[in-house]
Short mmCIF file of C-alpha atoms in Angstrom, two decimals:
data_model
loop_
_atom_site.label_atom_id
_atom_site.label_comp_id
_atom_site.label_asym_id
_atom_site.label_seq_id
_atom_site.Cartn_x
_atom_site.Cartn_y
_atom_site.Cartn_z
CA MET A 571 0.68 -10.87 -38.21
CA THR A 572 -0.32 -7.34 -39.51
CA ILE A 573 1.91 -5.76 -41.88
CA ASN A 574 1.93 -2.37 -43.71
CA LYS A 575 1.54 -1.41 -47.26
CA ASP A 576 5.10 -1.30 -48.10
CA MET A 577 5.99 -4.74 -46.86
CA GLU A 578 3.12 -6.07 -48.97
CA ALA A 579 4.58 -4.40 -52.17
CA LYS A 580 7.91 -6.03 -51.46
CA ILE A 581 6.62 -9.45 -51.12
CA LEU A 582 4.45 -8.85 -54.50
CA ARG A 583 7.53 -7.59 -56.25
CA TYR A 584 10.03 -10.33 -55.08
CA HIS A 585 7.57 -13.03 -55.75
CA PHE A 586 6.35 -11.44 -59.45
CA VAL A 587 9.84 -9.80 -60.47
CA GLU A 588 12.50 -11.56 -58.73
CA LYS A 589 10.59 -15.08 -58.91
CA TRP A 590 11.51 -15.87 -55.23
CA ARG A 591 9.79 -18.73 -53.48
CA THR A 592 7.77 -18.28 -50.58
CA GLY A 593 10.26 -19.67 -47.88
CA THR A 594 13.25 -17.17 -49.52
CA ILE A 595 10.67 -14.43 -49.17
CA ALA A 596 9.75 -14.86 -45.58
CA THR A 597 13.43 -15.54 -44.59
CA GLN A 598 14.51 -12.55 -46.02
CA LEU A 599 11.89 -10.19 -44.79
CA GLY A 600 11.97 -11.81 -41.33
CA ILE A 601 8.08 -12.75 -41.23
CA HIS A 602 6.44 -16.02 -41.01
CA HIS A 603 5.78 -18.01 -44.48
CA SER A 604 1.93 -18.00 -43.62
CA VAL A 605 2.08 -14.08 -44.02
CA VAL A 606 3.45 -14.41 -47.42
CA ASP A 607 0.87 -16.91 -48.59
CA ARG A 608 -1.88 -14.53 -47.22
CA VAL A 609 -0.44 -11.60 -49.47
CA LEU A 610 -0.41 -13.79 -52.46
CA SER A 611 -3.69 -15.22 -52.06
CA GLN A 612 -5.23 -11.84 -51.68
CA ALA A 613 -3.46 -10.93 -55.01
CA GLY A 614 -5.24 -13.82 -56.81
CA LEU A 615 -2.80 -16.61 -56.55
CA PRO A 616 -3.89 -20.12 -55.32
CA LYS A 617 -3.33 -20.43 -51.58
CA VAL A 618 -0.45 -22.93 -51.01
CA GLU A 619 -1.76 -26.14 -49.40
CA ARG A 620 1.26 -27.72 -47.39
CA THR A 621 1.40 -31.18 -45.98
CA GLU A 622 0.98 -31.44 -42.22
CA ARG A 623 3.65 -33.01 -40.69
CA THR A 624 2.83 -35.88 -38.58
CA SER A 625 2.92 -35.29 -34.81
CA ILE A 626 3.15 -37.69 -31.88
CA LEU A 627 -0.28 -36.37 -30.78
CA THR A 628 -2.00 -37.70 -34.03
CA PRO A 629 -2.67 -41.10 -32.80
CA TYR A 630 -4.23 -39.71 -29.57
CA LEU A 631 -6.37 -36.87 -31.37
CA PRO A 632 -9.94 -39.23 -31.88
CA PHE A 633 -9.69 -39.91 -28.12
CA ILE A 634 -9.12 -36.29 -27.25
CA ILE A 635 -11.87 -34.93 -29.72
CA GLN A 636 -14.31 -37.57 -28.52
CA THR A 637 -13.75 -36.65 -24.71
CA LEU A 638 -14.10 -32.99 -25.55
CA GLU A 639 -17.52 -33.52 -27.33
CA THR A 640 -18.78 -35.33 -24.31
CA TYR A 641 -16.97 -32.73 -21.50
CA PRO A 642 -16.18 -29.40 -22.97
CA THR A 643 -14.74 -27.72 -20.02
CA LEU A 644 -12.53 -30.73 -18.99
CA THR A 645 -9.24 -29.07 -18.41
CA ALA A 646 -6.24 -29.61 -20.49
CA VAL A 647 -4.30 -30.65 -17.28
CA ARG A 648 -6.62 -33.33 -16.72
CA LEU A 649 -6.77 -34.46 -20.60
CA TYR A 650 -2.99 -34.47 -20.42
CA GLU A 651 -2.91 -36.96 -17.54
CA MET A 652 -5.64 -39.31 -19.13
CA ALA A 653 -3.55 -39.23 -22.30
CA LYS A 654 -0.19 -39.96 -20.40
CA GLN A 655 -2.09 -43.20 -19.23
CA ARG A 656 -2.70 -44.14 -22.66
CA GLY A 657 0.80 -44.13 -23.91
CA TYR A 658 1.29 -40.30 -24.77
CA PRO A 659 5.17 -39.59 -24.88
CA GLY A 660 5.21 -35.67 -25.21
CA GLY A 661 5.54 -32.72 -22.72
CA PRO A 662 2.34 -30.87 -21.38
CA SER A 663 3.19 -27.68 -22.98
CA GLN A 664 2.70 -28.81 -26.75
CA PHE A 665 -0.18 -30.73 -25.67
CA ARG A 666 -2.06 -27.76 -23.95
CA HIS A 667 -1.47 -25.69 -27.21
CA ARG A 668 -3.05 -28.17 -29.46
CA ILE A 669 -6.02 -28.49 -26.99
CA SER A 670 -6.72 -25.02 -27.20
CA GLU A 671 -7.18 -25.15 -30.87
CA LEU A 672 -9.32 -28.43 -30.44
CA ARG A 673 -11.72 -27.56 -27.90
CA PRO A 674 -14.96 -26.65 -29.03
CA ARG A 675 -16.00 -22.81 -29.02
CA LYS A 676 -19.15 -21.37 -27.49
CA GLN A 677 -21.64 -19.86 -30.11
CA PRO A 678 -21.34 -16.30 -29.01
CA GLU A 679 -24.73 -15.00 -27.93
CA ALA A 680 -26.57 -12.08 -29.74
CA TYR A 681 -28.50 -9.66 -27.78
CA LEU A 682 -31.56 -7.39 -28.57
CA ARG A 683 -31.42 -3.71 -28.10
CA LEU A 684 -34.10 -2.70 -25.52
CA LYS A 685 -36.31 0.32 -25.88
CA SER A 686 -37.91 2.20 -23.14
CA LEU A 687 -40.76 4.60 -23.13
CA PRO A 688 -40.48 7.99 -21.34
CA GLY A 689 -40.99 7.81 -17.81
CA GLU A 690 -41.15 4.11 -17.84
CA GLN A 691 -37.78 3.04 -16.37
CA ALA A 692 -34.63 3.73 -14.58
CA GLN A 693 -31.65 1.99 -13.84
CA VAL A 694 -29.79 2.06 -10.42
CA ASP A 695 -26.24 0.65 -9.78
CA TRP A 696 -23.15 1.58 -7.48
CA GLY A 697 -19.52 2.41 -8.80
CA HIS A 698 -16.49 2.21 -6.73
CA PHE A 699 -13.96 5.48 -6.86
CA GLY A 700 -11.34 4.92 -4.92
CA HIS A 701 -10.87 5.78 -0.95
CA LEU A 702 -11.55 8.79 1.05
CA GLN A 703 -9.52 9.57 4.34
CA ILE A 704 -11.79 11.16 6.73
CA GLY A 705 -9.93 11.43 10.37
CA GLN A 706 -8.45 8.05 11.37
CA ALA A 707 -10.65 6.26 8.87
CA LYS A 708 -10.29 4.99 5.21
CA ARG A 709 -13.85 5.14 3.69
CA ALA A 710 -14.81 3.77 0.37
CA LEU A 711 -15.80 6.30 -1.92
CA MET A 712 -18.97 4.83 -3.57
CA ALA A 713 -21.05 6.62 -6.32
CA TYR A 714 -24.73 5.85 -6.37
CA VAL A 715 -26.01 6.38 -9.97
CA MET A 716 -29.77 6.39 -11.35
CA VAL A 717 -30.24 6.91 -15.07
CA LEU A 718 -33.35 7.39 -16.69
CA SER A 719 -33.65 4.87 -19.33
CA TRP A 720 -35.37 7.15 -22.07
CA SER A 721 -33.92 10.35 -21.47
CA ARG A 722 -30.39 9.14 -20.01
CA GLN A 723 -30.56 11.94 -17.25
CA ILE A 724 -28.38 11.03 -14.51
CA PHE A 725 -28.32 11.54 -10.87
CA LEU A 726 -25.02 11.13 -8.93
CA GLN A 727 -24.34 11.08 -5.33
CA PHE A 728 -21.22 9.98 -3.43
CA TYR A 729 -21.39 8.17 0.07
CA VAL A 730 -18.75 6.29 2.18
CA ASN A 731 -20.45 2.86 1.93
CA GLN A 732 -23.02 1.12 -0.13
CA GLN A 733 -25.02 -0.23 3.11
CA THR A 734 -29.04 -0.29 3.04
CA ALA A 735 -29.24 3.18 4.59
CA SER A 736 -27.18 4.99 1.70
CA PHE A 737 -28.90 2.93 -0.86
CA LEU A 738 -32.23 4.36 0.57
CA ARG A 739 -30.69 7.81 0.84
CA GLY A 740 -29.61 7.79 -2.94
CA GLN A 741 -33.17 6.56 -4.07
CA VAL A 742 -34.93 9.27 -2.30
CA ALA A 743 -32.35 11.94 -3.34
CA ALA A 744 -32.76 10.85 -7.01
CA PHE A 745 -36.74 11.01 -6.87
CA GLU A 746 -36.30 14.43 -5.41
CA ALA A 747 -33.93 15.67 -8.35
CA PHE A 748 -36.15 14.27 -10.83
CA ASN A 749 -39.25 15.82 -9.06
CA GLY A 750 -40.77 12.29 -9.81
CA VAL A 751 -40.45 8.46 -9.85
CA PRO A 752 -40.17 6.02 -12.75
CA LYS A 753 -42.86 3.46 -13.05
CA VAL A 754 -40.08 0.81 -12.79
CA CYS A 755 -36.47 0.91 -11.11
CA LEU A 756 -34.15 -1.82 -12.45
CA PHE A 757 -31.57 -2.72 -10.06
CA ASP A 758 -28.15 -5.29 -10.23
CA ASN A 759 -28.06 -7.93 -7.92
CA MET A 760 -26.55 -5.98 -5.17
CA LYS A 761 -27.33 -7.37 -1.56
CA THR A 762 -29.20 -4.03 -0.47
CA ALA A 763 -31.87 -4.68 -3.28
CA VAL A 764 -31.83 -8.88 -3.79
CA LEU A 765 -31.32 -10.72 -0.86
CA GLU A 766 -31.54 -13.91 -2.64
CA ARG A 767 -32.74 -15.43 -6.09
CA ASN A 768 -33.14 -18.94 -7.74
CA GLY A 769 -33.91 -18.16 -11.09
CA SER A 770 -36.87 -16.04 -11.62
CA ALA A 771 -37.91 -16.40 -7.78
CA ILE A 772 -36.39 -12.90 -6.48
CA ARG A 773 -36.44 -12.40 -2.69
CA PHE A 774 -36.06 -8.54 -2.63
CA HIS A 775 -34.54 -6.55 0.63
CA PRO A 776 -37.47 -5.36 3.02
CA ALA A 777 -36.33 -1.87 3.11
CA LEU A 778 -36.30 -1.94 -0.73
CA LEU A 779 -40.12 -3.08 -0.41
CA ASP A 780 -40.82 -0.60 1.97
CA LEU A 781 -39.69 1.98 -0.14
CA SER A 782 -41.55 0.79 -3.27
CA SER A 783 -44.64 0.90 -1.42
CA HIS A 784 -43.89 4.42 -0.40
CA TYR A 785 -43.15 5.69 -3.50
CA HIS A 786 -45.56 3.05 -5.84
CA PHE A 787 -42.85 2.14 -8.13
CA GLU A 788 -41.92 -1.63 -9.04
CA PRO A 789 -38.52 -2.90 -8.43
CA ARG A 790 -37.14 -5.41 -10.78
CA ALA A 791 -33.78 -7.16 -10.74
CA ALA A 792 -31.66 -7.48 -13.96
CA ALA A 793 -30.83 -11.07 -14.85
CA PRO A 794 -27.33 -12.46 -14.12
CA ALA A 795 -24.70 -11.99 -17.04
CA ARG A 796 -27.22 -9.88 -18.85
CA GLY A 797 -25.12 -6.65 -19.44
CA ASN A 798 -27.70 -5.45 -22.21
CA GLU A 799 -30.29 -5.13 -19.45
CA LYS A 800 -28.65 -2.66 -17.44
CA GLY A 801 -26.38 -1.04 -20.08
CA ARG A 802 -27.62 2.32 -19.66
CA VAL A 803 -26.65 2.71 -16.01
CA GLU A 804 -22.84 0.78 -16.88
CA ARG A 805 -22.71 3.19 -19.57
CA ALA A 806 -23.16 6.14 -17.12
CA ILE A 807 -20.76 4.94 -14.72
CA ARG A 808 -18.08 4.75 -17.13
CA TYR A 809 -18.99 8.28 -18.52
CA ILE A 810 -18.87 9.48 -15.14
CA ARG A 811 -15.22 8.20 -14.37
CA ASP A 812 -13.90 9.36 -17.67
CA ASN A 813 -15.90 13.11 -18.02
CA PHE A 814 -16.61 13.82 -14.28
CA PHE A 815 -13.99 12.26 -11.91
CA ALA A 816 -11.05 11.85 -13.64
CA GLY A 817 -8.61 14.80 -12.71
CA ARG A 818 -11.19 16.23 -10.30
CA HIS A 819 -10.17 18.19 -7.09
CA TYR A 820 -12.56 18.25 -4.10
CA SER A 821 -12.17 19.25 -0.52
CA SER A 822 -14.54 17.29 1.16
CA LEU A 823 -17.33 14.81 0.46
CA GLU A 824 -20.05 17.74 0.49
CA ASP A 825 -17.72 19.80 -2.00
CA LEU A 826 -17.66 16.58 -4.36
CA ASN A 827 -21.34 16.20 -4.35
CA ALA A 828 -22.04 19.69 -5.20
CA GLN A 829 -19.69 19.35 -8.00
CA ALA A 830 -21.60 16.25 -9.23
CA ASP A 831 -24.95 18.05 -8.80
CA GLU A 832 -23.56 20.73 -11.07
CA TRP A 833 -22.18 18.56 -13.59
CA CYS A 834 -25.52 16.30 -14.00
CA LYS A 835 -27.43 19.63 -14.46
CA GLY A 836 -24.93 20.99 -16.76
CA THR A 837 -22.34 19.22 -18.73
CA SER A 838 -24.08 15.82 -18.59
CA ALA A 839 -27.49 17.21 -19.79
CA GLU A 840 -25.94 18.93 -22.72
CA ARG A 841 -25.05 15.92 -24.62
CA ARG A 842 -27.13 14.61 -27.26
CA CYS A 843 -29.85 11.83 -26.21
CA PRO A 844 -29.24 8.68 -28.00
CA GLU A 845 -33.10 8.17 -28.11
CA ASP A 846 -33.58 11.21 -30.28
CA PRO A 847 -30.33 12.84 -31.44
CA GLN A 848 -32.21 16.07 -32.18
CA LEU A 849 -32.52 16.78 -28.55
CA SER A 850 -30.06 17.03 -25.69
CA VAL A 851 -30.29 15.02 -22.39
CA GLY A 852 -31.78 17.87 -20.72
CA GLU A 853 -34.47 18.79 -23.30
CA ALA A 854 -35.62 15.15 -23.40
CA PHE A 855 -35.95 15.10 -19.68
CA LEU A 856 -37.94 18.32 -19.59
CA GLN A 857 -40.26 15.88 -22.00
CA GLU A 858 -40.03 12.72 -19.77
CA GLN A 859 -40.49 14.69 -16.45
CA PRO A 860 -44.44 15.00 -16.79
CA GLY A 861 -44.61 10.86 -17.55
CA LEU A 862 -42.96 10.17 -13.97
CA LEU A 863 -45.22 9.39 -11.08
CA ALA A 864 -45.92 12.29 -8.65
CA LEU A 865 -43.90 12.28 -5.10
CA PRO A 866 -45.92 11.66 -2.05
CA ASP A 867 -46.38 14.52 0.25
CA ASN A 868 -44.06 13.06 2.75
CA PRO A 869 -40.58 11.64 2.16
CA PHE A 870 -39.29 8.26 3.02
CA ASP A 871 -37.56 8.15 6.44
CA THR A 872 -33.96 7.14 5.59
CA ARG A 873 -32.67 7.54 9.18
CA GLU A 874 -30.59 4.67 10.60
CA HIS A 875 -32.25 2.98 13.36
CA VAL A 876 -29.74 0.72 15.32
CA VAL A 877 -29.83 -0.99 18.81
CA VAL A 878 -26.93 -0.67 21.07
CA ARG A 879 -25.85 -1.18 24.79
CA ALA A 880 -24.06 1.23 26.77
CA GLN A 881 -21.54 -0.94 28.76
CA LYS A 882 -19.69 0.32 32.07
CA THR A 883 -18.90 3.70 30.63
CA PRO A 884 -21.40 6.27 29.45
CA TYR A 885 -20.59 5.91 25.87
CA VAL A 886 -22.43 3.80 22.97
CA ARG A 887 -20.70 2.65 20.10
CA PHE A 888 -22.09 3.50 16.42
CA ASP A 889 -20.25 3.43 13.13
CA SER A 890 -16.63 2.75 14.55
CA ASN A 891 -17.00 5.69 16.96
CA ASP A 892 -18.39 6.37 20.42
CA TYR A 893 -20.88 8.89 21.53
CA SER A 894 -21.57 9.97 25.30
CA VAL A 895 -24.79 9.48 27.00
CA PRO A 896 -25.86 10.18 30.54
CA HIS A 897 -24.33 8.02 33.22
CA GLN A 898 -27.91 6.82 34.44
CA HIS A 899 -28.14 4.71 31.30
CA VAL A 900 -25.24 2.47 31.64
CA GLN A 901 -25.76 -1.35 31.49
CA THR A 902 -28.99 -0.49 29.20
CA SER A 903 -30.08 -0.99 25.67
CA LEU A 904 -30.66 2.14 23.84
CA THR A 905 -31.65 2.97 19.91
CA VAL A 906 -29.35 4.89 17.84
CA ASN A 907 -31.22 7.18 15.45
CA ALA A 908 -28.87 8.74 12.82
CA CYS A 909 -28.55 10.70 9.38
CA LEU A 910 -25.69 11.94 7.87
CA LYS A 911 -25.35 15.03 9.91
CA GLU A 912 -26.75 13.83 13.30
CA VAL A 913 -26.86 10.95 15.87
CA ARG A 914 -29.73 10.98 18.19
CA ILE A 915 -29.60 8.24 21.20
CA ILE A 916 -33.03 7.26 22.58
CA SER A 917 -34.18 5.47 25.32
CA GLY A 918 -37.71 4.40 25.08
CA THR A 919 -39.28 7.35 23.46
CA ASN A 920 -37.03 9.90 24.90
CA VAL A 921 -34.03 11.51 23.29
CA ILE A 922 -31.15 11.44 25.64
CA ALA A 923 -28.44 12.65 23.84
CA THR A 924 -27.66 14.27 20.52
CA HIS A 925 -24.35 14.59 18.84
CA LEU A 926 -23.04 15.73 15.37
CA ARG A 927 -21.89 12.78 13.36
CA SER A 928 -18.49 11.56 12.64
CA PHE A 929 -17.32 9.39 9.70
CA SER A 930 -13.97 9.14 11.36
CA LYS A 931 -12.77 5.95 13.34
CA GLY A 932 -12.06 5.57 16.90
CA GLU A 933 -13.35 9.09 17.71
CA GLN A 934 -14.64 9.83 21.11
CA ILE A 935 -17.59 12.64 20.72
CA GLU A 936 -18.69 13.72 24.08
CA ASN A 937 -21.14 16.19 25.70
CA GLU A 938 -19.65 18.08 28.58
CA ALA A 939 -22.42 17.98 30.66
CA HIS A 940 -22.68 13.92 30.52
CA VAL A 941 -18.94 13.51 31.58
CA ASN A 942 -19.16 16.58 33.99
CA ALA A 943 -22.43 14.94 35.67
CA LEU A 944 -20.45 11.60 36.26
CA TRP A 945 -17.49 13.42 37.39
CA LEU A 946 -19.17 15.22 40.21
CA MET A 947 -20.26 11.85 41.48
CA LYS A 948 -16.96 10.15 41.17
CA THR A 949 -14.16 12.47 43.15
CA ASN A 950 -11.69 9.71 42.87
CA ALA A 951 -11.84 10.14 38.81
CA LYS A 952 -11.16 13.96 39.17
CA GLN A 953 -7.10 13.73 38.65
CA HIS A 954 -7.83 11.35 35.79
CA ARG A 955 -10.61 13.89 33.96
CA ALA A 956 -8.31 16.71 34.23
CA GLN A 957 -5.33 14.59 32.69
CA ASP A 958 -7.92 13.54 29.96
CA ARG A 959 -9.14 17.03 29.39
CA LEU A 960 -5.45 18.10 28.51
CA CYS A 961 -5.01 15.22 26.40
CA GLN A 962 -8.29 16.25 24.21
CA ILE A 963 -7.12 19.77 23.45
CA SER A 964 -3.62 18.78 22.75
CA SER A 965 -1.40 16.19 21.24
CA HIS A 966 1.56 17.54 23.41
CA ALA A 967 0.00 16.99 26.88
CA GLN A 968 0.98 13.27 26.91
CA PRO A 969 4.66 13.82 26.17
CA LEU A 970 4.73 17.02 28.57
CA LEU A 971 3.39 15.16 31.62
CA GLN A 972 5.89 12.31 30.84
CA HIS A 973 8.72 14.65 31.14
CA ILE A 974 7.39 15.99 34.41
CA ILE A 975 7.23 12.75 35.79
CA ASP A 976 10.75 11.78 34.79
CA ARG A 977 11.98 14.97 36.15
CA GLY A 978 10.32 13.93 39.64
CA HIS A 979 7.93 16.58 39.89
CA ALA A 980 4.30 16.10 41.29
CA LEU A 981 1.95 14.85 38.67
CA LYS A 982 -1.13 16.15 40.40
CA GLY A 983 -0.10 19.65 40.84
CA ALA A 984 1.33 20.01 37.14
CA VAL A 985 -2.15 18.95 35.88
CA ASN A 986 -3.76 21.28 38.12
CA ARG A 987 -1.76 24.05 37.08
CA LEU A 988 -2.09 23.14 33.37
CA ASN A 989 -5.66 23.08 33.65
CA GLN A 990 -5.81 26.37 35.37
CA LEU A 991 -3.65 27.90 32.42
CA LEU A 992 -6.00 26.29 29.95
CA ASP A 993 -9.12 28.12 31.52
CA ASP A 994 -7.03 31.41 31.55
CA TYR A 995 -5.29 31.32 28.20
CA GLY A 996 -7.67 28.78 25.94
CA ALA A 997 -6.79 25.44 24.15
CA THR A 998 -4.96 26.99 21.04
CA GLU A 999 -2.45 29.02 23.13
CA LEU A 1000 -1.88 26.26 25.72
CA HIS A 1001 -1.18 23.77 22.94
CA GLN A 1002 1.28 25.90 21.31
CA ALA A 1003 2.84 26.73 24.31
CA MET A 1004 3.31 23.02 25.24
CA GLY A 1005 4.65 22.42 22.10
CA GLU A 1006 7.47 25.16 22.22
CA ALA A 1007 8.18 24.15 25.72
CA ILE A 1008 8.93 20.76 24.75
CA GLU A 1009 10.94 21.93 21.71
CA LYS A 1010 13.30 24.33 23.55
CA ASN A 1011 13.73 21.52 26.27
CA ALA A 1012 12.06 23.06 29.06
CA PRO A 1013 9.22 20.61 29.61
CA TYR A 1014 7.88 21.75 32.86
CA VAL A 1015 4.67 23.89 34.06
CA GLU A 1016 6.43 27.08 34.60
CA GLY A 1017 8.20 27.05 31.55
CA VAL A 1018 4.71 26.59 29.82
CA ALA A 1019 3.43 29.51 31.67
CA GLN A 1020 6.26 31.97 30.92
CA ILE A 1021 5.90 30.97 27.27
CA LEU A 1022 2.12 31.93 27.65
CA GLU A 1023 2.93 35.27 29.44
CA TYR A 1024 5.65 36.21 26.74
CA ARG A 1025 2.93 35.62 23.81
CA ARG A 1026 0.65 37.66 25.79
CA GLU A 1027 2.87 40.49 26.56
CA ARG A 1028 3.62 40.19 22.59
CA ARG A 1029 0.19 40.52 21.55
CA GLN A 1030 -0.08 43.61 24.32
CA GLN A 1031 -3.11 41.72 25.96
CA PRO A 1032 -4.12 42.29 29.45
CA PRO A 1033 -3.42 39.43 31.84
CA PRO A 1034 -6.21 37.05 32.83
CA ILE A 1035 -8.55 37.37 35.67
CA ALA A 1036 -8.00 34.72 37.96
CA VAL A 1037 -11.12 33.17 39.40
CA SER A 1038 -11.07 30.41 41.87
CA VAL A 1039 -14.29 28.33 42.27
CA PRO A 1040 -14.03 25.50 44.79
CA ASN A 1041 -14.94 22.23 43.19
CA LYS A 1042 -17.51 21.84 46.05
CA VAL A 1043 -19.67 24.22 47.47
CA LYS A 1044 -21.26 23.17 50.75
CA GLN A 1045 -24.80 24.57 51.48
CA TYR A 1046 -24.09 26.92 54.81
CA CYS A 1047 -27.21 28.14 56.91
CA VAL A 1048 -26.63 31.54 58.23
CA LYS A 1049 -28.74 32.57 61.17
CA PRO A 1050 -29.65 36.11 61.01
CA ALA A 1051 -28.40 38.52 63.57
CA ASN A 1052 -30.81 40.36 66.16
CA LEU A 1053 -30.48 44.30 65.39
CA THR A 1054 -32.21 45.81 68.16
CA GLN A 1055 -29.09 46.55 70.00
CA TYR A 1056 -27.53 48.71 66.88
CA ASP A 1057 -31.02 50.47 66.96
CA ALA A 1058 -30.25 51.41 70.55
CA LEU A 1059 -27.04 52.69 69.86
CA SER A 1060 -28.13 55.24 67.15
CA THR A 1061 -30.84 56.84 69.97
CA PRO A 1062 -29.43 59.58 72.50
CA LEU A 1063 -28.45 58.06 76.11
CA CYS A 1064 -30.09 60.76 77.99
CA GLN A 1065 -31.99 64.01 77.69
CA PRO A 1066 -30.47 67.18 79.55
CA SER A 1067 -32.41 68.40 82.72
CA CYS A 1068 -31.26 71.79 83.01
CA PRO A 1069 -29.89 74.75 81.31
CA VAL A 1070 -26.30 74.63 80.13
CA GLY A 1071 -25.64 77.69 82.09
CA ASP A 1072 -26.37 76.10 85.57
CA PHE A 1073 -22.79 74.10 85.23
CA ALA A 1074 -21.09 77.44 85.24
#
């Protein structure tokens, strides 16, 4: 128990002036008698030795001490059962408390402070920074951190997972940011770096070995439970939490990474360098950078290569989303080649589809040409495709069509009419008009059309031009006509054989 100076002065005054005994002082001040003994002994008085009262546990102490010396990690519950079998009459609470005092303490381990030369080593680790909502997906927000051990220069990049592809992208981006490669990269025992280890025998991930061969650095794994070996990157992650991420606002992952890059080059680089307090981290990095290994001419390929299979529908599943492919490739194995921005689908050596990558979940990313090609082949799917087109552009389409069915109207005609309105007015206008029709309790096609016309007149825009193109146009062969008869009509029928006056 810690007491203030005022309490110590009262204890000394009551003892030396009022001649109170230790127990009286403790009772009046509401403290334990051991606190009074400690204050008096610090004042130079001999420590009071009190006789320890005999406990019901005393006869069992030799057995307990001997057992703990043989089995130091034996639990108090098991020791209590063993003592009860030997006649111990007490309860478990006091027994456990006494065992905690008797259990031998492990000698704390001392660590050496490790030094590193400029350009010699970098330390790498992941940090978890909550979650990021992207569409329907809740993705883990992971920070990839690399720290140069001598200058303490930090590279920080955020990803939505800590898979092998993100790990490789972080490595390559860090090397490019430093414009060089450290001779040794020290990793924690993460699965993307270390597949398994048995003591000093370590099996690294094949992708990491390919990366190290390309950039000529040596991968090393930190020893388990040795925080001093990778303390620089762990302190850097704590520094990032407190001085960068806390209270930070960002609109997207790209915005967060842009702020992280600016922070690493600015605020983070302006702090004092622990290796040389006369230098800032940025100044120390300028001295360390020439000692890094040179970058190779071509960067390492960090694109994801995943073998997928198109099933009965012309889509392949990649990273929880479906991407369309030409319908000729259903029931075949394909390869997805993806980066952070783009997804390419390959059959053999040919790229058959290219899409923007989505990090949402359950999305259906389509190329209109893929679906339309299949649509033209399957005339029975026309009605379903028309409904799906409406549902893709508006969340009001499904409730509106359900109201139309409940009112007993023909669904096919309503779907065709709504698709025509979609072509005439556009997706945004139709979405707002359908929502307004449902809100005003007018959920039928003509109500939607009237709302669209009213909105168009209010904007003083001309009406849309109706263009009707048949779904299927047959190839007719037109036989050219003989125009010689028309040529005969253009010539005079006869020439006059006598003067006009003879007819008089």
